[in-house]
N, CA, C and O atoms as a Tinker XYZ file with bonds, in Angstrom:
   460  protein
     1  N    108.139000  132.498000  104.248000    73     2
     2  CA   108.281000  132.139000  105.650000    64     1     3
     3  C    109.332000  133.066000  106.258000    63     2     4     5
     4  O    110.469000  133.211000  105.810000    81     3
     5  N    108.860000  133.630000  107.249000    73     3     6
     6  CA   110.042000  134.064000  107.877000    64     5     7
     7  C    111.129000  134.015000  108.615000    63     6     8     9
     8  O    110.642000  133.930000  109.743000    81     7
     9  N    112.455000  134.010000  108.766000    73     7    10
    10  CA   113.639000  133.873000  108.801000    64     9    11
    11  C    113.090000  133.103000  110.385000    63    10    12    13
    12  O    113.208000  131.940000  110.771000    81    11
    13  N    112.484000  134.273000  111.026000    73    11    14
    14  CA   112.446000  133.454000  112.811000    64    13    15
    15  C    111.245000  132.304000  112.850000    63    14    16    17
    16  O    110.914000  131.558000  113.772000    81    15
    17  N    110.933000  132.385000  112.056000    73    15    18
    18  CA   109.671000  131.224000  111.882000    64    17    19
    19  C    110.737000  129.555000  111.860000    63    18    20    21
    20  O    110.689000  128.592000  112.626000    81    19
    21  N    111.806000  129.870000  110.372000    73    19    22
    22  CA   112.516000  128.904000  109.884000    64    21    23
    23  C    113.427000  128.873000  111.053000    63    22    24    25
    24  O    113.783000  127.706000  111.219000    81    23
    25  N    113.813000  129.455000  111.698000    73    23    26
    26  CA   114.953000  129.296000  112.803000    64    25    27
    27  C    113.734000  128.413000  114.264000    63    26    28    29
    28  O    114.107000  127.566000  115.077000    81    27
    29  N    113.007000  128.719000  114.195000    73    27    30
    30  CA   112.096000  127.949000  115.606000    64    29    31
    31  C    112.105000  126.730000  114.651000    63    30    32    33
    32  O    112.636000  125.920000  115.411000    81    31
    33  N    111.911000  126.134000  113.656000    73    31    34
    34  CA   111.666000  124.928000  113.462000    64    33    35
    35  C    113.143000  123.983000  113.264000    63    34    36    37
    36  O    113.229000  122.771000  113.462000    81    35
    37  N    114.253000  124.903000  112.821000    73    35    38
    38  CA   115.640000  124.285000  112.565000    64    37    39
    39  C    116.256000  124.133000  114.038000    63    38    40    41
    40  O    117.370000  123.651000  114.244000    81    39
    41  N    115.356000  124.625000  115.077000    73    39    42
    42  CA   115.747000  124.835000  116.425000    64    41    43
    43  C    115.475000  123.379000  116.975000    63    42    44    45
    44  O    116.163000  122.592000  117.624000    81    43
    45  N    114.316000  123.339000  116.504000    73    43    46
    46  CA   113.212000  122.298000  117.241000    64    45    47
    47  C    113.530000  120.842000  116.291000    63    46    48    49
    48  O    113.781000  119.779000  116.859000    81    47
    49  N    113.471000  120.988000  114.500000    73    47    50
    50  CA   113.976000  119.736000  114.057000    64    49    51
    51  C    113.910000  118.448000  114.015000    63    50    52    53
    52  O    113.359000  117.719000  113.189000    81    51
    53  N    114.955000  118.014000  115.665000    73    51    54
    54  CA   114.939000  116.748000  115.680000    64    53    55
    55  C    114.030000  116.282000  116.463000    63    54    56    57
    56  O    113.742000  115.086000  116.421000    81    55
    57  N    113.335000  117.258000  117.428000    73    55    58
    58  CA   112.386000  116.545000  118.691000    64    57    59
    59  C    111.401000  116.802000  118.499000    63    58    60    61
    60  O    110.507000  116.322000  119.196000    81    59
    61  N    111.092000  117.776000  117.347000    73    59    62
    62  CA   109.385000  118.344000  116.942000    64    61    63
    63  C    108.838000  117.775000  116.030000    63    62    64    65
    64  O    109.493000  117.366000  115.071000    81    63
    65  N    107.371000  117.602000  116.126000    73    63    66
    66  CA   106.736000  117.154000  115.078000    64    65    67
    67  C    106.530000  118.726000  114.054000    63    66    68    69
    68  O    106.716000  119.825000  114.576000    81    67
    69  N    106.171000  118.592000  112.729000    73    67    70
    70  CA   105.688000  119.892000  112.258000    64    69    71
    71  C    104.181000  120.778000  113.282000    63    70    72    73
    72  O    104.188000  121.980000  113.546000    81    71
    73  N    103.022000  119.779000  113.696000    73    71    74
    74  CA   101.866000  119.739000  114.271000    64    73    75
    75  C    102.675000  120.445000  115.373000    63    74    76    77
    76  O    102.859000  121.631000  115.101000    81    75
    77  N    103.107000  120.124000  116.319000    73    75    78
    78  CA   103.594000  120.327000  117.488000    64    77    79
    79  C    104.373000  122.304000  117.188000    63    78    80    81
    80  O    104.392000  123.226000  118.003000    81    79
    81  N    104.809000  122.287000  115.962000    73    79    82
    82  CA   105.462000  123.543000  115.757000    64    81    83
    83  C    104.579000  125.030000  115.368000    63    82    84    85
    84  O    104.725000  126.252000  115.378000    81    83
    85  N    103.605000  123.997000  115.036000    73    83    86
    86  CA   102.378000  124.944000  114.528000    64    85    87
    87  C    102.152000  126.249000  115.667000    63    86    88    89
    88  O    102.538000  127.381000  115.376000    81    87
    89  N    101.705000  126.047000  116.549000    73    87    90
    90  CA   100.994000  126.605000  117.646000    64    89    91
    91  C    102.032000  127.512000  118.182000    63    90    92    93
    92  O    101.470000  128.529000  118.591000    81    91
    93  N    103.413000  127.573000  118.365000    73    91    94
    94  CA   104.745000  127.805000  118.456000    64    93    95
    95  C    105.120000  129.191000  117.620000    63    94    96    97
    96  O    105.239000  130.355000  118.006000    81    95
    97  N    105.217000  128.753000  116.691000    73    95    98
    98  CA   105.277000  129.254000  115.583000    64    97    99
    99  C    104.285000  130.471000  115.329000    63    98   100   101
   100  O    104.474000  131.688000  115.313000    81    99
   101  N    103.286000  129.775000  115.158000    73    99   102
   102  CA   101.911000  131.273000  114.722000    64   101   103
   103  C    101.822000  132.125000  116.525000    63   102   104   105
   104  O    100.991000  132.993000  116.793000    81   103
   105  N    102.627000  131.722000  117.288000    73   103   106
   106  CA   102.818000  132.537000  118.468000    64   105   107
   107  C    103.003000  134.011000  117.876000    63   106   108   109
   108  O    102.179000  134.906000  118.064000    81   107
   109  N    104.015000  134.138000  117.243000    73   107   110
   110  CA   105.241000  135.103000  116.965000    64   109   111
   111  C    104.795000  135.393000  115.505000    63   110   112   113
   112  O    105.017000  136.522000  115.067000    81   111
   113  N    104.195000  134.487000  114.727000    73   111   114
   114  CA   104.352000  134.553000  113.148000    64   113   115
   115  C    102.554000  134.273000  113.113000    63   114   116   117
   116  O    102.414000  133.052000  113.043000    81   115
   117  N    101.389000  134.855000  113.133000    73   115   118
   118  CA   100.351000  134.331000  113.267000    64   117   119
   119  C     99.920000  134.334000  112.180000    63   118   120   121
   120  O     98.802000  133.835000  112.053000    81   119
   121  N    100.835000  135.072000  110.531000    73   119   122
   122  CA   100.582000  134.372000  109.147000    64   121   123
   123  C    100.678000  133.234000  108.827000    63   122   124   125
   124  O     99.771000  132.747000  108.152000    81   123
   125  N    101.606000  132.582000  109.139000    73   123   126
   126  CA   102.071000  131.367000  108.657000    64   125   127
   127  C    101.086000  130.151000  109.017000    63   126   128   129
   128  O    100.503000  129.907000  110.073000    81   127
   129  N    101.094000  129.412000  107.690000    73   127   130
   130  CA   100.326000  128.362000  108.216000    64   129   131
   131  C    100.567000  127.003000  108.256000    63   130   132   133
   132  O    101.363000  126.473000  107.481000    81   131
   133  N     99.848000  126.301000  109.226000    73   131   134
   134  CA    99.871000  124.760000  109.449000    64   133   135
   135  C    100.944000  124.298000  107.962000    63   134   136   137
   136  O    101.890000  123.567000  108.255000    81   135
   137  N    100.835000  124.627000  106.708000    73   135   138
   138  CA   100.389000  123.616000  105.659000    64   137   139
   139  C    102.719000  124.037000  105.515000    63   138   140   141
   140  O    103.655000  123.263000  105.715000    81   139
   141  N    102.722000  125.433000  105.134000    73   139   142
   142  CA   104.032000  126.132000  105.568000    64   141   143
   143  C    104.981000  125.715000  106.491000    63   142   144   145
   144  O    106.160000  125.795000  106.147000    81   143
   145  N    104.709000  125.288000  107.592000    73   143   146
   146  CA   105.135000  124.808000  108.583000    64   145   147
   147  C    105.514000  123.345000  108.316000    63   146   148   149
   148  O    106.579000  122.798000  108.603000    81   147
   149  N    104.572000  122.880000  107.786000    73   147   150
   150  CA   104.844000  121.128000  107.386000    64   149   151
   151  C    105.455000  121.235000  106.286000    63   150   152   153
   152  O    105.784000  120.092000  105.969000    81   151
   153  N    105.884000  122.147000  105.321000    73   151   154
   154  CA   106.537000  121.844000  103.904000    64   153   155
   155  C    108.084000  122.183000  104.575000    63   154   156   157
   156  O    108.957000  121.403000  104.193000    81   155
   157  N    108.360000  122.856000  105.174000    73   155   158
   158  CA   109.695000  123.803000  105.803000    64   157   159
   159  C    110.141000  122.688000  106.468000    63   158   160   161
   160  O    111.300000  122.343000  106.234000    81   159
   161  N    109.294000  121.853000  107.475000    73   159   162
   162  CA   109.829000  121.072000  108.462000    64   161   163
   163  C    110.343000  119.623000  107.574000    63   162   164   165
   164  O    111.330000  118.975000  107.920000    81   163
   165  N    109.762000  119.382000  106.774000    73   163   166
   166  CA   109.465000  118.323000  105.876000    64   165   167
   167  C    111.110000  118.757000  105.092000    63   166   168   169
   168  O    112.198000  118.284000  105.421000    81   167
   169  N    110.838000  119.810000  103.965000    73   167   170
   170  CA   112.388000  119.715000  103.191000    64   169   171
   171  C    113.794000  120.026000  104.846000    63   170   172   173
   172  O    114.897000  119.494000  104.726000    81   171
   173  N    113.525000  120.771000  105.997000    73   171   174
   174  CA   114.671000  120.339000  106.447000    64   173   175
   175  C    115.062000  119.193000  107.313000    63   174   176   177
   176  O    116.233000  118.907000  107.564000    81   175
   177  N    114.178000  118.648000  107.690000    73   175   178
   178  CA   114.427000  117.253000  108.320000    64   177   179
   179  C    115.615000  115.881000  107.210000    63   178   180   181
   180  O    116.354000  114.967000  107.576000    81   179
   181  N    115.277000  116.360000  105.979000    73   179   182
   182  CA   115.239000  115.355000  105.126000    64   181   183
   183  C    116.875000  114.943000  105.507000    63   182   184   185
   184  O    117.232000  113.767000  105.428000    81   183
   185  N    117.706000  115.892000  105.873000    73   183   186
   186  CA   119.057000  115.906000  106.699000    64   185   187
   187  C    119.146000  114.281000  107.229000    63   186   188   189
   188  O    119.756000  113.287000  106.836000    81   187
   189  N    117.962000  114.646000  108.614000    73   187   190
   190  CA   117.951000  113.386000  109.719000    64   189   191
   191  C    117.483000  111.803000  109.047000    63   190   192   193
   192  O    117.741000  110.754000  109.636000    81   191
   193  N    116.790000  111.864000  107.778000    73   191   194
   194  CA   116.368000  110.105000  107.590000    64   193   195
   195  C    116.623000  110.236000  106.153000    63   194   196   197
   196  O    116.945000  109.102000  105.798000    81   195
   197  N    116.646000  110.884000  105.312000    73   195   198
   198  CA   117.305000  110.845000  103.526000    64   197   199
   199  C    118.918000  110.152000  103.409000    63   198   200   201
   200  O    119.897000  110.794000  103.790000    81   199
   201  N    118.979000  109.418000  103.102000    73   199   202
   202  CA   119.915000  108.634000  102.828000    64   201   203
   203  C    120.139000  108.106000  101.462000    63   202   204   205
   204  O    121.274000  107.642000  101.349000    81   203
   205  N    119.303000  108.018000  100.218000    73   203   206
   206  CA   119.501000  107.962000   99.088000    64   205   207
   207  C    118.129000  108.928000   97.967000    63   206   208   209
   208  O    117.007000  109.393000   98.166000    81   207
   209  N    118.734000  108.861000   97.231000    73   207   210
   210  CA   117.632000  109.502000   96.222000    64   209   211
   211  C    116.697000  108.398000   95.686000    63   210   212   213
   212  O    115.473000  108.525000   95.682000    81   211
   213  N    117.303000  107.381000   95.265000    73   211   214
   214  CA   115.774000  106.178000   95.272000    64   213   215
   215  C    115.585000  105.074000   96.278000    63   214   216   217
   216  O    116.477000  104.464000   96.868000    81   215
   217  N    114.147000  104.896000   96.391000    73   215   218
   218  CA   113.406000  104.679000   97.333000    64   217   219
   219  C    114.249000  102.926000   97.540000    63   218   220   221
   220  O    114.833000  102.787000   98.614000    81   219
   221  N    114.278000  101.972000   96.774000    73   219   222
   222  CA   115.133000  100.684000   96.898000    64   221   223
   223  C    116.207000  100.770000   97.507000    63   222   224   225
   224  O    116.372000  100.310000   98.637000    81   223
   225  N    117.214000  101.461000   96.741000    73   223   226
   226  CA   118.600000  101.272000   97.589000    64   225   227
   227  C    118.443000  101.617000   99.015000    63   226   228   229
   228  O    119.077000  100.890000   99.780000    81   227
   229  N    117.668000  102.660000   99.604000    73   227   230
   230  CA   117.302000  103.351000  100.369000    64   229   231
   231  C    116.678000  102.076000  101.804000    63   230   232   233
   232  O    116.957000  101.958000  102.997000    81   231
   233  N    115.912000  101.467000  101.017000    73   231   234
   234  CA   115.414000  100.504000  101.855000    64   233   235
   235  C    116.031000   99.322000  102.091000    63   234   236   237
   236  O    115.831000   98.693000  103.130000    81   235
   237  N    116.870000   98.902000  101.105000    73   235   238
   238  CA   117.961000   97.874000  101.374000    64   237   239
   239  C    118.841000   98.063000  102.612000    63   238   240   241
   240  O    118.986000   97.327000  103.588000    81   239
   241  N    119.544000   99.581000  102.228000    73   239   242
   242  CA   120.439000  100.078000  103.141000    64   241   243
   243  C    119.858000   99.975000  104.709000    63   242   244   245
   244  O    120.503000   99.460000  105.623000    81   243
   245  N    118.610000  100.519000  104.846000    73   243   246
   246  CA   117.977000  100.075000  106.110000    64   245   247
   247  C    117.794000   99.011000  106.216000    63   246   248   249
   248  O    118.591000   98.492000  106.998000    81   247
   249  N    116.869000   98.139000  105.662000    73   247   250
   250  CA   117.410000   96.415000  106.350000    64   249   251
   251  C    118.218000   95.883000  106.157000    63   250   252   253
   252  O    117.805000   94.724000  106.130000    81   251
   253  N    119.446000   95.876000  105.934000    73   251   254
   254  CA   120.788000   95.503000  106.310000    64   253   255
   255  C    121.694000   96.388000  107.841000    63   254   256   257
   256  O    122.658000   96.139000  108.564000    81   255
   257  N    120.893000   97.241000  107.731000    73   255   258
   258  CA   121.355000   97.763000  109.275000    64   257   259
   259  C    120.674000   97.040000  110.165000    63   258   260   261
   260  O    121.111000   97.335000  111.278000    81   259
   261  N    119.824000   96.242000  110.243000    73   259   262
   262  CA   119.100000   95.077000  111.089000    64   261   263
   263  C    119.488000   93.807000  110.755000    63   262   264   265
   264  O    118.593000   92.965000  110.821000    81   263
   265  N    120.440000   93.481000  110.458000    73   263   266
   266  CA   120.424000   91.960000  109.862000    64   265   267
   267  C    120.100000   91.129000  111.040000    63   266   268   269
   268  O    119.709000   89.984000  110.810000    81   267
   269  N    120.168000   91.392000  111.858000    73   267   270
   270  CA   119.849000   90.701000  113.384000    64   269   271
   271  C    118.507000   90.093000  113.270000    63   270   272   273
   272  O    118.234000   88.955000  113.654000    81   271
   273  N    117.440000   91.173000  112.554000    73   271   274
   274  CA   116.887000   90.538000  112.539000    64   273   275
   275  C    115.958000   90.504000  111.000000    63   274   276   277
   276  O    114.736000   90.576000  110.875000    81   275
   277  N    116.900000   90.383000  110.040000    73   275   278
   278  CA   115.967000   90.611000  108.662000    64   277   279
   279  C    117.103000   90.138000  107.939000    63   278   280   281
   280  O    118.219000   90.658000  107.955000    81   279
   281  N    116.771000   89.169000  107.333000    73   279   282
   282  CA   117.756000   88.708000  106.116000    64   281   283
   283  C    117.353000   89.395000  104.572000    63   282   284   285
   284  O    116.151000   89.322000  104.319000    81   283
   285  N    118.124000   89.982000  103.627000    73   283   286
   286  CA   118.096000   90.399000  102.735000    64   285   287
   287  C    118.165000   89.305000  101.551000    63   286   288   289
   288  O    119.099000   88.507000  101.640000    81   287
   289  N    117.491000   89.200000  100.703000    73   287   290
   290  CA   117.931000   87.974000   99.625000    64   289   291
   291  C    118.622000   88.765000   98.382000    63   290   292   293
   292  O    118.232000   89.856000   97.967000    81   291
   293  N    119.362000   88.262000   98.030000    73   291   294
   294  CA   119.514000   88.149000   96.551000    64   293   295
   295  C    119.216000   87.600000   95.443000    63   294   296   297
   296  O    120.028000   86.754000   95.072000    81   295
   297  N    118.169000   87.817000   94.656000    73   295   298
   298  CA   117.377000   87.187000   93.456000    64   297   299
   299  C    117.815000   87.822000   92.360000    63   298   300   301
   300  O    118.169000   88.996000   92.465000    81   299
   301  N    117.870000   87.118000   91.046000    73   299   302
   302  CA   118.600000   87.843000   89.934000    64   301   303
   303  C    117.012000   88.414000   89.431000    63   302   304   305
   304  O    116.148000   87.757000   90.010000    81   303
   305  N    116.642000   89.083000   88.843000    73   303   306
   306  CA   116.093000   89.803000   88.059000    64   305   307
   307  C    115.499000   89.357000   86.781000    63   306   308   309
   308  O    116.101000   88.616000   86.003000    81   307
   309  N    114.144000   89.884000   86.546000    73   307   310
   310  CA   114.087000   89.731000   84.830000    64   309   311
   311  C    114.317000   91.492000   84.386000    63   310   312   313
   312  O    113.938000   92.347000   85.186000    81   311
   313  N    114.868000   91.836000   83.254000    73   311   314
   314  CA   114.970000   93.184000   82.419000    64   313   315
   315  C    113.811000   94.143000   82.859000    63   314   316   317
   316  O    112.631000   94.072000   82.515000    81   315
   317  N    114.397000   95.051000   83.687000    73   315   318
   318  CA   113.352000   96.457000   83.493000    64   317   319
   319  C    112.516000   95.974000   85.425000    63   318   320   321
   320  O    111.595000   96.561000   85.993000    81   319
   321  N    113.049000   95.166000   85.748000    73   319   322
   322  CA   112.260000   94.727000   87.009000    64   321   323
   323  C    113.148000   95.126000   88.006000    63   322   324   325
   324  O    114.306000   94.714000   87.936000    81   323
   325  N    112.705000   96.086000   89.211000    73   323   326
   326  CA   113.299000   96.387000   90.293000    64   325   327
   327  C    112.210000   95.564000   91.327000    63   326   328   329
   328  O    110.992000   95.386000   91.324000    81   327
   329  N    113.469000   95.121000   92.309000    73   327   330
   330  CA   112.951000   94.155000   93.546000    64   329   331
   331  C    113.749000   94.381000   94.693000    63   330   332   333
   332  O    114.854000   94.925000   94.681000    81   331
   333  N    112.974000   93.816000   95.978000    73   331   334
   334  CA   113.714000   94.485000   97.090000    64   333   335
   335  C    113.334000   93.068000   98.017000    63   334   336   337
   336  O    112.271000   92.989000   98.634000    81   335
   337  N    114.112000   92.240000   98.016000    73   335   338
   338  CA   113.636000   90.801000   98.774000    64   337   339
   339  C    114.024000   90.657000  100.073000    63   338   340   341
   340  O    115.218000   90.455000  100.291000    81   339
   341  N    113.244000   90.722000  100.988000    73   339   342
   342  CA   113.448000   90.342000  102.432000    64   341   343
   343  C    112.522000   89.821000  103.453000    63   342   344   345
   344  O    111.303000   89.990000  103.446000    81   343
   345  N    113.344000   89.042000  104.509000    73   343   346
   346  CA   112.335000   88.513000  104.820000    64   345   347
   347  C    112.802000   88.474000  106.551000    63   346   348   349
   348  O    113.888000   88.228000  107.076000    81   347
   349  N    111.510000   88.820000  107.113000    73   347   350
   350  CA   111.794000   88.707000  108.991000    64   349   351
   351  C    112.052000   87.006000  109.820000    63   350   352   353
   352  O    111.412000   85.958000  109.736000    81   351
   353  N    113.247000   87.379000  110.567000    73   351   354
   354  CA   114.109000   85.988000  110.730000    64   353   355
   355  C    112.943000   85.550000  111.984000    63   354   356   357
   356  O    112.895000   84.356000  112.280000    81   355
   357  N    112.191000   86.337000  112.570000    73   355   358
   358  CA   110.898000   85.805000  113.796000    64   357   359
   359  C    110.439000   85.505000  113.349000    63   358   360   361
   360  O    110.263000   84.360000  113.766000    81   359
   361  N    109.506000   85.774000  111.943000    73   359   362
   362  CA   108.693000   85.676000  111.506000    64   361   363
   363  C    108.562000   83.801000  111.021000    63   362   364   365
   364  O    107.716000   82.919000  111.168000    81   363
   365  N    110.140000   83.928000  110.302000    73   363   366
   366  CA   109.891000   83.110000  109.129000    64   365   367
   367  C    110.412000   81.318000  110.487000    63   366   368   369
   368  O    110.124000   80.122000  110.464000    81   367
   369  N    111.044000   82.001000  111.185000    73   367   370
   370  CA   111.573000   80.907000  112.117000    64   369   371
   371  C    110.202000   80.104000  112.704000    63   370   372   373
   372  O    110.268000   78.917000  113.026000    81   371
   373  N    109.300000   80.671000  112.777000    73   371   374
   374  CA   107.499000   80.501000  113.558000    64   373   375
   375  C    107.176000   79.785000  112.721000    63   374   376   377
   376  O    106.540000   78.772000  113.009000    81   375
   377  N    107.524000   80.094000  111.369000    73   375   378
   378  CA   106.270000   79.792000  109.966000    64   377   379
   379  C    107.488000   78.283000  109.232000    63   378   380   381
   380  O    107.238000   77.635000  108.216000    81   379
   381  N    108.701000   78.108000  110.119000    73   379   382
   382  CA   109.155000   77.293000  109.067000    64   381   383
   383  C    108.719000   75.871000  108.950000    63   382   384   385
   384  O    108.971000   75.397000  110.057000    81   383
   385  N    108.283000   75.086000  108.324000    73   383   386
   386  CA   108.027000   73.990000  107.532000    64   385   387
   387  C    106.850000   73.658000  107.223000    63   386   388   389
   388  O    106.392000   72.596000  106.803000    81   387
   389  N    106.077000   75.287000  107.614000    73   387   390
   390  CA   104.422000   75.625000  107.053000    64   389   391
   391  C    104.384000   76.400000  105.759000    63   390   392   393
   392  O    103.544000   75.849000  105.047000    81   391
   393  N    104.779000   77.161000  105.302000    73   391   394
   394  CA   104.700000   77.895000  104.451000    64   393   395
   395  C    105.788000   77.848000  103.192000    63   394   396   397
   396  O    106.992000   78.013000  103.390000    81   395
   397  N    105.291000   77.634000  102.031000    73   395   398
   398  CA   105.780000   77.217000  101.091000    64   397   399
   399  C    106.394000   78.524000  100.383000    63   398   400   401
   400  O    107.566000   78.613000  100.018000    81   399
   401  N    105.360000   79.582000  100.240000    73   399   402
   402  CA   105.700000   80.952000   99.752000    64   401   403
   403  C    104.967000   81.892000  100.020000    63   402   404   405
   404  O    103.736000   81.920000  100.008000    81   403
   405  N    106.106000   83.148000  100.413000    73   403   406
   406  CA   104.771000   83.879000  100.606000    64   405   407
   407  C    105.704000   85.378000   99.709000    63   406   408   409
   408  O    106.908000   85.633000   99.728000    81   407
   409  N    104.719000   86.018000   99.099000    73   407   410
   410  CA   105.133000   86.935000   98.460000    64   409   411
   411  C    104.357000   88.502000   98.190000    63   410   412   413
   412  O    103.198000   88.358000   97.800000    81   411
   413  N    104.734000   89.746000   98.310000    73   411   414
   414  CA   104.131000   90.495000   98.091000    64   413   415
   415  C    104.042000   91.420000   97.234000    63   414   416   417
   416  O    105.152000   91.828000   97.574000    81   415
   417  N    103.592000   92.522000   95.999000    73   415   418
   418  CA   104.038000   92.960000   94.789000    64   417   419
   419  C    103.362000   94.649000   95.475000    63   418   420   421
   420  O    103.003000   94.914000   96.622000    81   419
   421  N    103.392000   95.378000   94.450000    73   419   422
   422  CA   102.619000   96.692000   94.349000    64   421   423
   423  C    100.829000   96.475000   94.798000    63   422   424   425
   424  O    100.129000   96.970000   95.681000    81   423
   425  N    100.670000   95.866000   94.117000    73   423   426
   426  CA    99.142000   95.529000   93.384000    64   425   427
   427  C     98.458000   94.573000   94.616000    63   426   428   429
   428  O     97.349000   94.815000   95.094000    81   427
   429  N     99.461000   93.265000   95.106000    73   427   430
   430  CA    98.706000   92.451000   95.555000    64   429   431
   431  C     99.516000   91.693000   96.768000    63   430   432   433
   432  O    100.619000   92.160000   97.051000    81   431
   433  N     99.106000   90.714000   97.400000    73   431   434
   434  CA    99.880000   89.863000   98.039000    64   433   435
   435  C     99.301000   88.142000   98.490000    63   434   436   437
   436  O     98.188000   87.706000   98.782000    81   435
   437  N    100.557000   87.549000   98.377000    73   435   438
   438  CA    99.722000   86.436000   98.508000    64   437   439
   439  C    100.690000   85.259000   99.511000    63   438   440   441
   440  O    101.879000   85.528000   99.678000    81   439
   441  N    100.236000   84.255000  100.007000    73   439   442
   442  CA   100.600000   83.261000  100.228000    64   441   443
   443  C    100.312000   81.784000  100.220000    63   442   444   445
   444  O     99.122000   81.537000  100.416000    81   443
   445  N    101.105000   80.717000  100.041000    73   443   446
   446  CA   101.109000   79.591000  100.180000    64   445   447
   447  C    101.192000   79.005000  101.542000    63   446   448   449
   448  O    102.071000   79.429000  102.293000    81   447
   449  N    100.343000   78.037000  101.964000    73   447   450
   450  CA   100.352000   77.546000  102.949000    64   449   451
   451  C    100.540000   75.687000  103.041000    63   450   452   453
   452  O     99.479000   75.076000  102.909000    81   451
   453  N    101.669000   74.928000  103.229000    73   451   454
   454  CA   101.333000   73.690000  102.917000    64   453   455
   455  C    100.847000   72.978000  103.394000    63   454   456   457
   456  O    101.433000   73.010000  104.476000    81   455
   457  N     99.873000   71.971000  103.507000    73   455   458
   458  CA    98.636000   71.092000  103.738000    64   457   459
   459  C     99.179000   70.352000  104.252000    63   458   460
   460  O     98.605000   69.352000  104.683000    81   459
C-alpha cells in the first residue's frame, strides 16, 4: 500500500467507512484494492474501539459503562467455563413476574415463561 494511500485513510479514520475510502483512494492509487483498503482501515482503527485483547473482559468493560441501563451479574463458575452475565434493566423491568429464566449460550437460546 502506498504511503499516500495509508495517509488518506489515517486522515479519514474516524469519520470513514473503509467502502466510503475506496473510491477516494483508487482516485490517486487506482492499484489498490477494495479488499487493501479494508485490511489497512481495519488494523488502524483498532486505536478507536480495541480496548482489550479478549473478547469477555472487553465486553464486560462495555456494559458496565452503561450500568444505567444494563446490570452485570456475578455468577461463580464451573472449571474451564468462561461467562459474561447480563441483563437489560427495560427489558427485564417489562418481563418482571413473567419470566422465570431466560438464558442464552453459543449454540442455543432459551426461555422460561411462567404460567
Amino acid at each position: 500500500m502506498p504511503s499516500g494511500a495509508s495517509d488518506i485513510i489515517r486522515e479519514n479514520l474516524e469519520w470513514s467507512t473503509p467502502a466510503a475510502l475506496v473510491t477516494k483512494i483508487q482516485d490517486s492509487y487506482p492499484h489498490v484494492t477494495g479488499k487493501q483498503v479494508h485490511a489497512a482501515w481495519t488494523e488502524m482503527s483498532e486505536t478507536l474501539w480495541k480496548r482489550a485483547q479478549h473478547q469477555l473482559p472487553l465486553a464486560e468493560i462495555l456494559l458496565k459503562e452503561y450500568s444505567d441501563d444494563v446490570d452485570v451479574f456475578e455468577i461463580p463458575t464451573a472449571g474451564g467455563v468462561e461467562q459474561l452475565c447480563w441483563g437489560m434493566k427495560r427489558v427485564s423491568s417489562r418481563l418482571k413476574g413473567m419470566v422465570v429464566e431466560i438464558g442464552i449460550d453459543a449454540t442455543c437460546a432459551y426461555s422460561y415463561l411462567q404460567r
